[in-house]
Tab-separated table of C-alpha atoms in Angstrom:
chain	number	residue	atom	x	y	z
S	1	MET	CA	-7.780	28.932	-20.785
S	2	GLU	CA	-6.525	27.744	-24.190
S	3	ALA	CA	-9.615	29.219	-25.844
S	4	VAL	CA	-9.011	32.580	-24.176
S	5	ALA	CA	-5.355	32.538	-25.239
S	6	ALA	CA	-6.344	31.682	-28.815
S	7	GLN	CA	-8.816	34.569	-28.908
S	8	VAL	CA	-6.203	37.028	-27.634
S	9	LYS	CA	-3.692	35.812	-30.235
S	10	GLN	CA	-6.314	36.247	-32.944
S	11	LEU	CA	-6.987	39.824	-31.821
S	12	ALA	CA	-3.280	40.637	-31.704
S	13	GLY	CA	-2.724	39.096	-35.118
S	14	VAL	CA	-4.987	41.617	-36.857
S	15	ALA	CA	-4.202	44.614	-34.625
S	16	SER	CA	-2.032	47.587	-35.496
S	17	GLU	CA	1.378	47.812	-33.819
S	18	ALA	CA	0.053	50.325	-31.283
S	19	ALA	CA	-3.036	48.202	-30.584
S	20	ARG	CA	-0.917	45.053	-30.223
S	21	LYS	CA	1.174	46.790	-27.560
S	22	ASP	CA	-1.993	47.973	-25.825
S	23	ILE	CA	-3.107	44.327	-25.646
S	24	ILE	CA	0.222	43.356	-24.053
S	25	ILE	CA	-0.133	46.103	-21.426
S	26	ALA	CA	-3.720	45.062	-20.692
S	27	LEU	CA	-2.582	41.459	-20.191
S	28	ARG	CA	0.270	42.621	-17.958
S	29	ASP	CA	-2.121	44.624	-15.802
S	30	LEU	CA	-4.529	41.685	-15.666
S	31	ALA	CA	-1.753	39.347	-14.512
S	32	ALA	CA	-0.673	41.844	-11.840
S	33	SER	CA	-4.251	42.154	-10.600
S	34	LEU	CA	-4.328	38.400	-9.977
S	35	GLU	CA	-1.117	38.344	-7.948
S	36	SER	CA	-0.913	37.936	-4.200
S	37	THR	CA	1.414	40.225	-2.297
S	38	ASP	CA	4.013	37.444	-2.214
S	39	ASP	CA	3.659	36.918	-5.980
S	40	THR	CA	4.254	40.604	-6.605
S	41	MET	CA	7.258	40.884	-4.313
S	42	ASP	CA	8.906	37.701	-5.595
S	43	ARG	CA	8.529	38.965	-9.165
S	44	ILE	CA	9.942	42.418	-8.445
S	45	MET	CA	12.761	41.424	-6.097
S	46	TYR	CA	14.282	38.966	-8.534
S	47	LEU	CA	14.128	41.031	-11.725
S	48	HIS	CA	17.931	41.350	-11.566
S	49	LEU	CA	18.205	37.575	-11.832
S	50	GLN	CA	16.286	37.473	-15.100
S	51	VAL	CA	18.785	39.524	-17.064
S	52	ALA	CA	21.700	37.814	-15.259
S	53	GLY	CA	20.309	34.428	-16.297
S	54	VAL	CA	19.866	35.564	-19.891
S	55	ARG	CA	23.387	37.060	-19.947
S	56	THR	CA	24.756	33.709	-18.743
S	57	GLY	CA	22.751	31.861	-21.387
S	58	ILE	CA	24.189	34.115	-24.084
S	59	GLY	CA	27.722	33.448	-22.875
S	60	LEU	CA	27.063	29.701	-23.140
S	61	LYS	CA	25.369	30.092	-26.556
S	62	LEU	CA	22.355	28.196	-25.222
S	63	PHE	CA	19.849	30.327	-27.132
S	64	ASP	CA	21.845	29.912	-30.347
S	65	MET	CA	21.860	26.123	-30.047
S	66	LEU	CA	18.210	25.771	-29.078
S	67	ALA	CA	17.047	28.162	-31.799
S	68	ALA	CA	19.128	26.438	-34.485
S	69	SER	CA	17.973	22.951	-33.539
S	70	GLY	CA	14.842	21.561	-35.133
S	71	ILE	CA	14.341	19.240	-32.177
S	72	PRO	CA	14.538	19.578	-28.375
S	73	LEU	CA	18.021	19.163	-26.903
S	74	ASN	CA	18.887	17.239	-23.749
S	75	LEU	CA	21.289	18.253	-21.027
S	76	GLN	CA	23.927	15.717	-22.050
S	77	HIS	CA	24.114	17.231	-25.536
S	78	LEU	CA	24.221	20.799	-24.223
S	79	ALA	CA	26.864	19.920	-21.607
S	80	ARG	CA	29.009	18.306	-24.293
S	81	GLU	CA	28.691	21.353	-26.579
S	82	THR	CA	29.313	23.979	-23.884
S	83	GLY	CA	31.701	22.183	-21.557
S	84	ALA	CA	29.486	23.217	-18.644
S	85	SER	CA	28.289	20.964	-15.847
S	86	SER	CA	25.059	19.188	-16.772
S	87	ILE	CA	23.803	19.757	-13.219
S	88	PHE	CA	24.399	23.511	-13.525
S	89	LEU	CA	22.840	23.632	-17.011
S	90	GLY	CA	19.754	21.869	-15.690
S	91	ARG	CA	19.375	24.441	-12.926
S	92	LEU	CA	19.911	27.391	-15.292
S	93	LEU	CA	17.602	26.103	-18.041
S	94	ARG	CA	14.859	25.188	-15.582
S	95	TYR	CA	15.020	28.793	-14.353
S	96	LEU	CA	15.061	30.236	-17.888
S	97	SER	CA	12.109	28.034	-18.825
S	98	SER	CA	10.196	29.088	-15.725
S	99	ILE	CA	10.398	32.736	-16.830
S	100	GLY	CA	9.560	32.013	-20.469
S	101	MET	CA	12.998	32.356	-22.066
S	102	THR	CA	13.145	28.677	-23.090
S	103	LYS	CA	10.730	25.769	-22.752
S	104	GLU	CA	10.983	22.393	-21.040
S	105	ALA	CA	10.051	19.675	-23.540
S	106	GLY	CA	10.473	16.858	-21.035
S	107	LYS	CA	12.779	15.674	-18.268
S	108	ASP	CA	16.194	17.304	-18.775
S	109	THR	CA	15.142	18.345	-22.292
S	110	PHE	CA	14.647	21.880	-23.587
S	111	THR	CA	13.451	23.591	-26.727
S	112	ALA	CA	13.172	27.064	-28.225
S	113	THR	CA	10.297	29.533	-28.036
S	114	ASN	CA	9.833	32.807	-29.918
S	115	VAL	CA	11.689	34.467	-27.025
S	116	THR	CA	14.594	32.032	-27.396
S	117	LYS	CA	14.797	32.833	-31.091
S	118	ALA	CA	14.843	36.567	-30.346
S	119	LEU	CA	17.675	36.006	-27.869
S	120	ALA	CA	19.658	34.098	-30.518
S	121	SER	CA	19.925	37.208	-32.710
S	122	PRO	CA	23.468	38.700	-32.570
S	123	GLY	CA	22.095	42.241	-32.417
S	124	ASN	CA	19.727	41.379	-29.578
S	125	GLN	CA	22.506	39.588	-27.719
S	126	ALA	CA	24.638	42.708	-28.060
S	127	GLY	CA	21.767	44.667	-26.497
S	128	VAL	CA	21.610	42.344	-23.493
S	129	ILE	CA	25.395	42.466	-23.095
S	130	HIS	CA	25.335	46.268	-23.317
S	131	CYS	CA	22.495	46.634	-20.826
S	132	PHE	CA	23.859	44.096	-18.339
S	133	ASP	CA	27.584	44.847	-18.530
S	134	THR	CA	27.522	48.636	-19.000
S	135	VAL	CA	24.084	49.975	-18.111
S	136	GLY	CA	23.450	47.556	-15.240
S	137	PRO	CA	26.098	48.988	-12.887
S	138	MET	CA	24.694	52.444	-13.600
S	139	PHE	CA	21.186	51.398	-12.547
S	140	GLN	CA	22.636	49.849	-9.385
S	141	GLU	CA	24.208	53.219	-8.567
S	142	MET	CA	21.092	55.283	-9.339
S	143	PRO	CA	19.367	55.255	-5.908
S	144	ALA	CA	22.516	56.293	-4.030
S	145	PHE	CA	23.435	59.004	-6.569
S	146	LEU	CA	19.958	60.548	-6.500
S	147	ALA	CA	19.836	60.469	-2.706
S	148	LYS	CA	23.239	62.169	-2.560
S	149	THR	CA	22.052	64.926	-4.940
S	150	ASN	CA	18.776	65.382	-3.017
S	151	TYR	CA	16.799	63.888	-5.914
S	152	GLN	CA	17.441	66.788	-8.262
S	153	ASP	CA	17.074	66.348	-12.017
S	154	PRO	CA	20.630	65.893	-13.382
S	155	LYS	CA	21.772	68.841	-15.514
S	156	ASP	CA	25.504	68.223	-15.951
S	157	SER	CA	26.473	65.504	-18.457
S	158	ALA	CA	29.895	65.239	-16.800
S	159	ASN	CA	28.349	64.532	-13.383
S	160	THR	CA	25.780	61.784	-13.776
S	161	VAL	CA	24.992	58.374	-12.382
S	162	PHE	CA	27.241	56.949	-15.099
S	163	GLN	CA	30.375	58.719	-13.833
S	164	ALA	CA	29.621	57.647	-10.275
S	165	ALA	CA	29.073	54.023	-11.302
S	166	TRP	CA	32.156	53.718	-13.486
S	167	LYS	CA	34.439	55.938	-11.351
S	168	THR	CA	35.345	58.150	-14.305
S	169	GLU	CA	35.331	61.856	-15.042
S	170	LEU	CA	34.784	61.253	-18.750
S	171	PRO	CA	31.407	61.845	-20.414
S	172	VAL	CA	29.885	58.691	-21.899
S	173	PHE	CA	30.826	59.356	-25.517
S	174	LEU	CA	34.470	59.952	-24.606
S	175	TRP	CA	34.564	56.920	-22.297
S	176	TYR	CA	33.052	54.491	-24.806
S	177	PRO	CA	35.739	54.647	-27.526
S	178	GLN	CA	38.327	53.687	-24.906
S	179	GLN	CA	36.429	50.456	-24.160
S	180	GLU	CA	36.922	48.542	-27.403
S	181	GLU	CA	34.748	45.479	-26.760
S	182	THR	CA	32.101	47.460	-24.885
S	183	TYR	CA	31.923	50.019	-27.683
S	184	ALA	CA	31.631	47.266	-30.299
S	185	GLN	CA	28.665	45.700	-28.471
S	186	PHE	CA	26.989	49.092	-28.133
S	187	ASN	CA	27.354	49.815	-31.864
S	188	LYS	CA	26.092	46.344	-32.805
S	189	HIS	CA	23.095	46.845	-30.525
S	190	MET	CA	22.270	50.267	-31.987
S	191	ALA	CA	22.620	49.004	-35.561
S	192	ALA	CA	20.191	46.167	-34.816
S	193	ARG	CA	17.679	48.575	-33.307
S	194	ARG	CA	17.849	50.792	-36.385
S	195	GLU	CA	17.203	47.838	-38.677
S	196	SER	CA	14.027	46.873	-36.840
S	197	MET	CA	12.639	50.404	-36.471
S	198	ILE	CA	10.237	52.113	-38.840
S	199	SER	CA	12.114	55.075	-40.288
S	200	TRP	CA	11.001	58.708	-40.377
S	201	LEU	CA	11.294	58.384	-44.159
S	202	SER	CA	8.133	56.273	-44.058
S	203	VAL	CA	6.065	59.342	-43.105
S	204	TYR	CA	7.986	62.433	-44.181
S	205	PRO	CA	7.219	63.696	-47.739
S	206	ILE	CA	10.847	64.396	-48.632
S	207	GLU	CA	10.418	63.931	-52.396
S	208	HIS	CA	7.653	66.524	-52.495
S	209	GLU	CA	9.506	68.939	-50.213
S	210	THR	CA	12.732	68.798	-52.249
S	211	LYS	CA	11.151	69.025	-55.701
S	212	GLY	CA	13.171	71.542	-57.749
S	213	TRP	CA	16.022	71.652	-55.219
S	214	ASN	CA	19.396	72.679	-56.654
S	215	PRO	CA	21.342	69.418	-57.249
S	216	GLU	CA	24.615	71.206	-56.442
S	217	ALA	CA	23.387	72.469	-53.055
S	218	PRO	CA	23.392	70.464	-49.801
S	219	VAL	CA	20.013	68.830	-49.284
S	220	PHE	CA	20.577	66.668	-46.205
S	221	VAL	CA	23.164	67.095	-43.466
S	222	ASP	CA	23.065	64.327	-40.867
S	223	ILE	CA	24.585	65.864	-37.730
S	224	GLY	CA	26.043	63.366	-35.292
S	225	GLY	CA	24.925	60.607	-37.631
S	226	GLY	CA	27.140	57.814	-36.373
S	227	ILE	CA	28.618	55.736	-39.173
S	228	GLY	CA	26.032	56.873	-41.696
S	229	HIS	CA	23.017	54.583	-41.544
S	230	GLN	CA	20.537	57.432	-42.008
S	231	CYS	CA	22.376	58.805	-45.035
S	232	ALA	CA	22.647	55.329	-46.559
S	233	GLU	CA	18.924	54.697	-46.049
S	234	LEU	CA	18.055	58.050	-47.613
S	235	ARG	CA	20.200	57.389	-50.695
S	236	GLU	CA	18.837	53.851	-51.036
S	237	LYS	CA	15.202	54.889	-50.749
S	238	TYR	CA	15.526	58.037	-52.866
S	239	PRO	CA	18.491	57.579	-55.230
S	240	LYS	CA	17.369	60.499	-57.402
S	241	LEU	CA	16.965	62.969	-54.544
S	242	PRO	CA	18.595	66.204	-55.727
S	243	GLY	CA	21.441	67.749	-53.763
S	244	LYS	CA	24.391	66.709	-51.626
S	245	VAL	CA	23.954	64.282	-48.737
S	246	ILE	CA	26.508	64.883	-45.983
S	247	LEU	CA	27.332	62.862	-42.878
S	248	GLN	CA	28.904	64.762	-39.989
S	249	GLU	CA	30.527	62.982	-37.048
S	250	LEU	CA	33.589	62.938	-34.841
S	251	PRO	CA	36.780	61.428	-36.301
S	252	HIS	CA	36.521	58.037	-34.552
S	253	ALA	CA	33.088	57.457	-36.136
S	254	ILE	CA	34.051	58.749	-39.576
S	255	GLU	CA	36.932	56.261	-39.604
S	256	GLN	CA	34.296	53.501	-39.488
S	257	ALA	CA	31.678	55.250	-41.656
S	258	LEU	CA	29.834	53.389	-44.397
S	259	PRO	CA	31.259	54.093	-47.878
S	260	THR	CA	27.846	54.939	-49.348
S	261	PRO	CA	27.897	56.261	-52.928
S	262	GLY	CA	26.507	59.790	-53.031
S	263	VAL	CA	27.282	60.503	-49.370
S	264	GLU	CA	30.093	62.793	-48.206
S	265	ASN	CA	31.557	61.595	-44.905
S	266	THR	CA	32.955	64.605	-43.019
S	267	THR	CA	34.274	65.345	-39.533
S	268	HIS	CA	32.416	67.901	-37.454
S	269	ASP	CA	31.801	68.573	-33.775
S	270	PHE	CA	28.247	69.857	-33.284
S	271	PHE	CA	29.444	71.984	-30.378
S	272	THR	CA	31.119	74.203	-32.984
S	273	PRO	CA	29.473	76.362	-35.695
S	274	GLN	CA	27.837	74.477	-38.563
S	275	PRO	CA	30.092	74.748	-41.634
S	276	VAL	CA	27.542	73.679	-44.264
S	277	GLN	CA	25.525	76.713	-45.289
S	278	GLY	CA	21.984	76.754	-46.641
S	279	ALA	CA	21.132	73.056	-46.553
S	280	LYS	CA	17.518	72.072	-47.014
S	281	TYR	CA	17.646	69.815	-43.975
S	282	TYR	CA	19.838	69.621	-40.901
S	283	HIS	CA	18.936	66.253	-39.430
S	284	MET	CA	19.580	64.888	-35.944
S	285	ARG	CA	18.511	61.380	-35.036
S	286	GLY	CA	18.586	60.673	-31.296
S	287	VAL	CA	21.010	63.520	-30.607
S	288	LEU	CA	19.108	66.063	-28.524
S	289	HIS	CA	17.687	63.443	-26.156
S	290	ASP	CA	21.291	62.856	-25.070
S	291	PHE	CA	21.554	66.314	-23.512
S	292	PRO	CA	19.914	68.696	-21.005
S	293	ASP	CA	18.210	71.823	-22.337
S	294	ASP	CA	21.189	74.184	-21.979
S	295	THR	CA	23.396	71.917	-24.071
S	296	CYS	CA	20.633	71.440	-26.652
S	297	ARG	CA	20.414	75.219	-27.004
S	298	LEU	CA	24.125	75.379	-27.760
S	299	ILE	CA	23.807	72.665	-30.430
S	300	LEU	CA	20.833	74.387	-32.055
S	301	GLN	CA	22.457	77.821	-31.886
S	302	ASN	CA	25.410	76.425	-33.835
S	303	ILE	CA	23.060	75.366	-36.645
S	304	ILE	CA	20.723	78.369	-36.897
S	305	PRO	CA	23.215	80.835	-38.477
S	306	ALA	CA	23.847	78.356	-41.307
S	307	MET	CA	20.146	78.065	-42.169
S	308	SER	CA	18.505	79.784	-45.129
S	309	LYS	CA	14.821	80.639	-45.470
S	310	GLU	CA	14.278	77.226	-47.067
S	311	SER	CA	16.112	75.325	-44.338
S	312	ALA	CA	14.587	73.181	-41.607
S	313	ILE	CA	16.022	71.234	-38.704
S	314	LEU	CA	14.653	67.686	-38.574
S	315	ILE	CA	14.716	66.394	-34.994
S	316	ASP	CA	14.137	62.647	-35.000
S	317	ASP	CA	13.336	61.906	-31.358
S	318	MET	CA	10.483	60.884	-29.107
S	319	VAL	CA	7.645	63.320	-28.511
S	320	LEU	CA	6.005	62.048	-25.346
S	321	PRO	CA	2.303	62.460	-24.576
S	322	ASP	CA	1.307	64.155	-21.340
S	323	VAL	CA	-0.162	60.932	-19.907
S	324	ASN	CA	0.133	57.174	-20.412
S	325	VAL	CA	3.652	57.137	-21.850
S	326	HIS	CA	4.646	53.653	-23.004
S	327	TRP	CA	7.088	51.810	-20.730
S	328	GLN	CA	9.578	51.385	-23.569
S	329	ALA	CA	9.816	55.176	-23.752
S	330	THR	CA	9.944	55.822	-19.996
S	331	GLN	CA	12.810	53.372	-19.504
S	332	ILE	CA	14.811	55.106	-22.237
S	333	ASP	CA	14.063	58.456	-20.573
S	334	LEU	CA	15.535	57.322	-17.245
S	335	THR	CA	18.491	55.708	-19.013
S	336	MET	CA	19.244	59.024	-20.731
S	337	MET	CA	18.965	60.785	-17.378
S	338	CYS	CA	21.399	58.414	-15.683
S	339	ALA	CA	23.955	58.235	-18.480
S	340	LEU	CA	23.943	61.719	-19.961
S	341	ALA	CA	21.660	64.030	-17.967
S	342	GLY	CA	19.537	63.808	-21.120
S	343	MET	CA	15.803	63.309	-21.432
S	344	GLU	CA	12.904	62.334	-23.639
S	345	ARG	CA	10.631	65.375	-23.997
S	346	THR	CA	6.923	66.041	-24.191
S	347	ARG	CA	5.475	68.257	-26.933
S	348	GLU	CA	5.315	71.170	-24.476
S	349	GLN	CA	8.970	70.683	-23.533
S	350	TRP	CA	9.997	70.620	-27.205
S	351	LEU	CA	7.987	73.778	-27.873
S	352	ALA	CA	9.663	75.594	-24.976
S	353	LEU	CA	13.158	74.441	-25.936
S	354	LEU	CA	12.830	75.439	-29.592
S	355	ASP	CA	11.117	78.723	-28.763
S	356	SER	CA	14.026	79.662	-26.476
S	357	VAL	CA	16.393	79.730	-29.503
S	358	GLY	CA	14.040	81.381	-31.966
S	359	LEU	CA	12.625	78.290	-33.643
S	360	ARG	CA	9.061	77.059	-34.042
S	361	ILE	CA	7.550	73.680	-34.829
S	362	ALA	CA	6.156	73.624	-38.364
S	363	GLN	CA	4.997	70.012	-38.177
S	364	ILE	CA	5.446	66.768	-36.271
S	365	TYR	CA	5.356	63.462	-38.134
S	366	VAL	CA	4.924	60.363	-35.957
S	367	HIS	CA	6.559	57.286	-37.436
S	368	ILE	CA	6.244	54.832	-34.504
S	369	PRO	CA	3.068	55.767	-32.597
S	370	SER	CA	3.422	53.096	-29.899
S	371	ASP	CA	6.882	54.344	-28.889
S	372	HIS	CA	6.169	58.042	-29.647
S	373	GLU	CA	9.048	58.145	-32.175
S	374	SER	CA	8.581	61.287	-34.266
S	375	VAL	CA	10.334	63.739	-36.534
S	376	ILE	CA	9.922	67.397	-35.579
S	377	VAL	CA	10.252	69.936	-38.384
S	378	ALA	CA	11.752	73.037	-36.760
S	379	VAL	CA	12.044	76.293	-38.696
S	380	SER	CA	12.956	79.886	-37.935
S	381	LYS	CA	10.183	82.045	-36.517
């Protein structure tokens, strides 16, 4: 068995990112094929407990301590550091070790694995907290909400699983700012995800496409760009890019926006007409997947009148294949459905949406093939 594991690790070590993920899926399917019915049911029925156990471990800072230690730690040490019962810690850590989150190094002694080290990252911890504390109740509500609506695809962002779960009439992005700690964890989680992701700038030939652009004209307008990470990355990677770089967001985000030199931080609601005329690029990262088609049309129709012949809308979102969509993409798709009545779209769905407002796809650049992350270049017909 060790020889087989070593061979698989060797293959994964030289594989591309997409091929490495294919290996993981193949191993998952192999493991499932070896399960008995009881194995399968016990695994599925207790999936809730896995994230609950990890969330508890984060609260106790167990992953932080194990990852920081160069040696295994015993229960007495961990109980002293956390103030928790050593009996309880033994039960929790034996469970976490049994599912691969930590590792038993001996009797009542535990050590870190690569998974432990991942769970010690503040950004990753924020993701677990966000998914367990905020998204978890929404997933619990999903079956009942869909049954009540006769399993129709949600189309109203003010009437989703999220509102039912949290007993609110507010859309997600109006609810979040009122939850200070929750909103902080969400933003920390999203910032961490951005840092680890391969950017669209790795594949899009922006220097070539903007050669000779008027330095006094707007070159890049980031619509709904959060606190400005995309603008900051653009300025850092291409400091000599000609033209104005403009961040547009709602006031609460602009108040926290990065003070990046060469970036104008401005307030704008993308449900109102676009005020910046004739920009080379109107960019939206992860915006349109938040909304159903009718709302996306409204957003796009607010941009189109501002476009010149040289303008393009850059839509940085997933473009799903027709078959064999990766699980990391499908889970985001259902999360968007539950929270916002949004969706991840296939190429055909993007074509239909853009065509309905008089746009066409000039090109699609894929920057994370395994997750189908792409930038769509949309221009006027």
